[in-house]
Amino acid sequence: MRRLTKKKALTLVKELDAFPKVPESYVESTASGGTVSLIAFSLMAILAFLEFFVYRDTWMKYEYEVDKDFGSKLRINVDITVAMRCQYIGADVLDLAETMVASDGLKYEPVNFELSPQQRLWHMTLQHIQERLKVEHSLQDLIFKTAIKGPPPPQPQKDDSSTSLHACRIHGHLYVNKVAGNFHITVGKSIPHPRGHAHLAALVSHDSYNFSHRIDHLSFGEDLPGIISPLDGTEKVSADSNHIFQYFITIVPTKLNTYRVSAETHQYSVTEQDRAINHAAGSHGVSGIFMKYDINSLMVKVTEQHMPLWQFLVRLCGIIGGIFSTTGR
């Protein structure tokens, strides 16, 4: 009875077969059929191989939300070389609340303003990357993927053993309130003042003014090697002793999550202008380098994403099944 029941069940299952097989006696192998089969298998192998590279690739997903972090401090990372002696200039920050931030985190290092051939090559490469970033916006995703935590890579060094060091390299970092502010480098060291602050500029001769400068690095938030900021590599040379350089910066808080790093940093956009100071011609102002920054209320979340394994397998089955159905194999 059990055997009869099994046979009936097997017969019933065979009758439900939606894909009946053609008996081998009715199948004839031909050269054209073999060629089609060879092309089909080759095409499946090629497409599966390419699909594997798509599976390995990652992409960046951008999301936007309101920045609710108002109490934390904003870190400013600075590396600027000014064509004046260190004793003649001072750098500090004055924010919108008229709070002056001392430049204790900045170091003043006497250097030569001229670059060595190796440094000039490094600088020209950085400028070329900046030009390409303005055209190829997708390169920013690649830069995000290569970001790492840790100390920045060493830059080419030059011999500054000469006794006549006419420039000053200002580098380090500052922590400021998370409000709009003005980071500036101007003549004279800064001193506290009841209405803000002042610089002892009267003790410096106008003939020594020269605010030609080179920005090797300027970023906000956690400093991540591999991230190139918009002002990195900027070089301005002025023929006038009295000159004002202004940079208007809009900072966007950014949370970066990749497979290599997870950090809270900041991106920024910048516009700039400069002019000579000539009071007789009506061009008033204070000589120096002024970076006025404001912070956007929106935060950008940048997340590196990867195709899940199940999706890769489904796409692979679709390739194989589609070619089989098309060729009639």
CSV table of N, CA and C in Angstrom, one decimal, residues 81-84 88-90 113 184-188 208-214 236-238 240-245 247 286-290:
chain,number,residue,atom,x,y,z
A,81,THR,N,51.9,80.6,5.5
A,81,THR,CA,53.2,81.3,5.5
A,81,THR,C,52.9,82.7,4.9
A,82,VAL,N,53.4,83.7,5.7
A,82,VAL,CA,53.2,85.1,5.4
A,82,VAL,C,54.6,85.7,5.1
A,83,ALA,N,54.7,86.6,4.1
A,83,ALA,CA,56.0,87.1,3.7
A,83,ALA,C,56.4,88.3,4.6
A,84,MET,N,56.3,88.1,5.9
A,84,MET,CA,56.7,89.1,6.9
A,84,MET,C,57.4,88.4,8.1
A,88,TYR,N,56.6,90.9,13.5
A,88,TYR,CA,55.8,92.0,13.0
A,88,TYR,C,54.3,91.7,12.9
A,89,ILE,N,53.9,90.4,13.0
A,89,ILE,CA,52.5,90.0,12.7
A,89,ILE,C,51.9,89.3,13.9
A,90,GLY,N,50.6,89.2,13.9
A,90,GLY,CA,49.9,88.5,15.0
A,90,GLY,C,48.6,87.9,14.4
A,113,PHE,N,60.2,82.6,2.3
A,113,PHE,CA,58.9,82.5,1.6
A,113,PHE,C,59.1,81.7,0.3
A,184,HIS,N,42.1,86.3,11.6
A,184,HIS,CA,42.8,87.3,10.8
A,184,HIS,C,44.3,87.3,11.2
A,185,ILE,N,45.1,87.7,10.3
A,185,ILE,CA,46.5,87.9,10.5
A,185,ILE,C,46.8,89.3,10.0
A,186,THR,N,47.3,90.1,10.9
A,186,THR,CA,47.5,91.5,10.6
A,186,THR,C,48.8,92.0,11.3
A,187,VAL,N,49.1,93.3,11.1
A,187,VAL,CA,50.3,93.8,11.7
A,187,VAL,C,50.2,94.0,13.2
A,188,GLY,N,51.3,93.6,13.9
A,188,GLY,CA,51.4,93.8,15.3
A,188,GLY,C,50.7,92.6,16.1
A,208,SER,N,57.8,97.7,5.9
A,208,SER,CA,58.0,96.2,6.2
A,208,SER,C,56.7,95.5,5.9
A,209,TYR,N,55.6,96.1,5.5
A,209,TYR,CA,54.4,95.5,5.2
A,209,TYR,C,54.5,94.6,4.0
A,210,ASN,N,54.1,93.4,4.1
A,210,ASN,CA,54.0,92.5,2.9
A,210,ASN,C,53.2,91.3,3.2
A,211,PHE,N,51.9,91.4,2.8
A,211,PHE,CA,51.0,90.3,3.2
A,211,PHE,C,50.8,89.3,2.0
A,212,SER,N,51.8,89.2,1.2
A,212,SER,CA,51.8,88.0,0.3
A,212,SER,C,51.9,86.8,1.1
A,213,HIS,N,51.1,85.8,0.8
A,213,HIS,CA,51.0,84.6,1.6
A,213,HIS,C,50.7,83.4,0.8
A,214,ARG,N,50.9,82.2,1.5
A,214,ARG,CA,50.6,80.9,0.9
A,214,ARG,C,49.9,80.1,1.9
A,236,LYS,N,49.0,83.9,-2.8
A,236,LYS,CA,48.7,85.3,-3.2
A,236,LYS,C,50.0,86.1,-3.1
A,237,VAL,N,50.4,86.8,-4.1
A,237,VAL,CA,51.6,87.7,-4.1
A,237,VAL,C,51.1,89.1,-4.4
A,238,SER,N,51.4,90.0,-3.5
A,238,SER,CA,51.0,91.4,-3.7
A,238,SER,C,52.3,92.3,-4.0
A,240,ASP,N,51.9,95.6,-3.6
A,240,ASP,CA,51.7,96.7,-2.8
A,240,ASP,C,52.0,96.3,-1.3
A,241,SER,N,52.6,97.3,-0.6
A,241,SER,CA,52.8,97.0,0.8
A,241,SER,C,51.5,97.0,1.6
A,242,ASN,N,50.7,97.9,1.3
A,242,ASN,CA,49.4,98.0,2.0
A,242,ASN,C,48.3,97.2,1.2
A,243,HIS,N,48.0,96.1,1.6
A,243,HIS,CA,47.0,95.2,0.8
A,243,HIS,C,46.2,94.4,1.8
A,244,ILE,N,44.9,94.3,1.4
A,244,ILE,CA,44.0,93.5,2.3
A,244,ILE,C,43.5,92.3,1.4
A,245,PHE,N,43.6,91.1,2.0
A,245,PHE,CA,43.0,89.9,1.4
A,245,PHE,C,41.9,89.4,2.3
A,247,TYR,N,38.7,86.5,2.7
A,247,TYR,CA,38.1,85.2,2.4
A,247,TYR,C,36.8,85.1,3.1
A,286,VAL,N,42.2,97.9,6.7
A,286,VAL,CA,43.4,97.5,7.5
A,286,VAL,C,44.1,96.4,6.7
A,287,SER,N,45.4,96.6,6.5
A,287,SER,CA,46.2,95.6,5.8
A,287,SER,C,46.3,94.3,6.6
A,288,GLY,N,46.1,93.2,5.8
A,288,GLY,CA,46.2,91.9,6.5
A,288,GLY,C,45.4,90.9,5.7
A,289,ILE,N,45.3,89.7,6.4
A,289,ILE,CA,44.6,88.6,5.8
A,289,ILE,C,43.4,88.3,6.7
A,290,PHE,N,42.2,88.4,6.2
A,290,PHE,CA,41.0,88.2,7.0
A,290,PHE,C,40.2,87.1,6.4
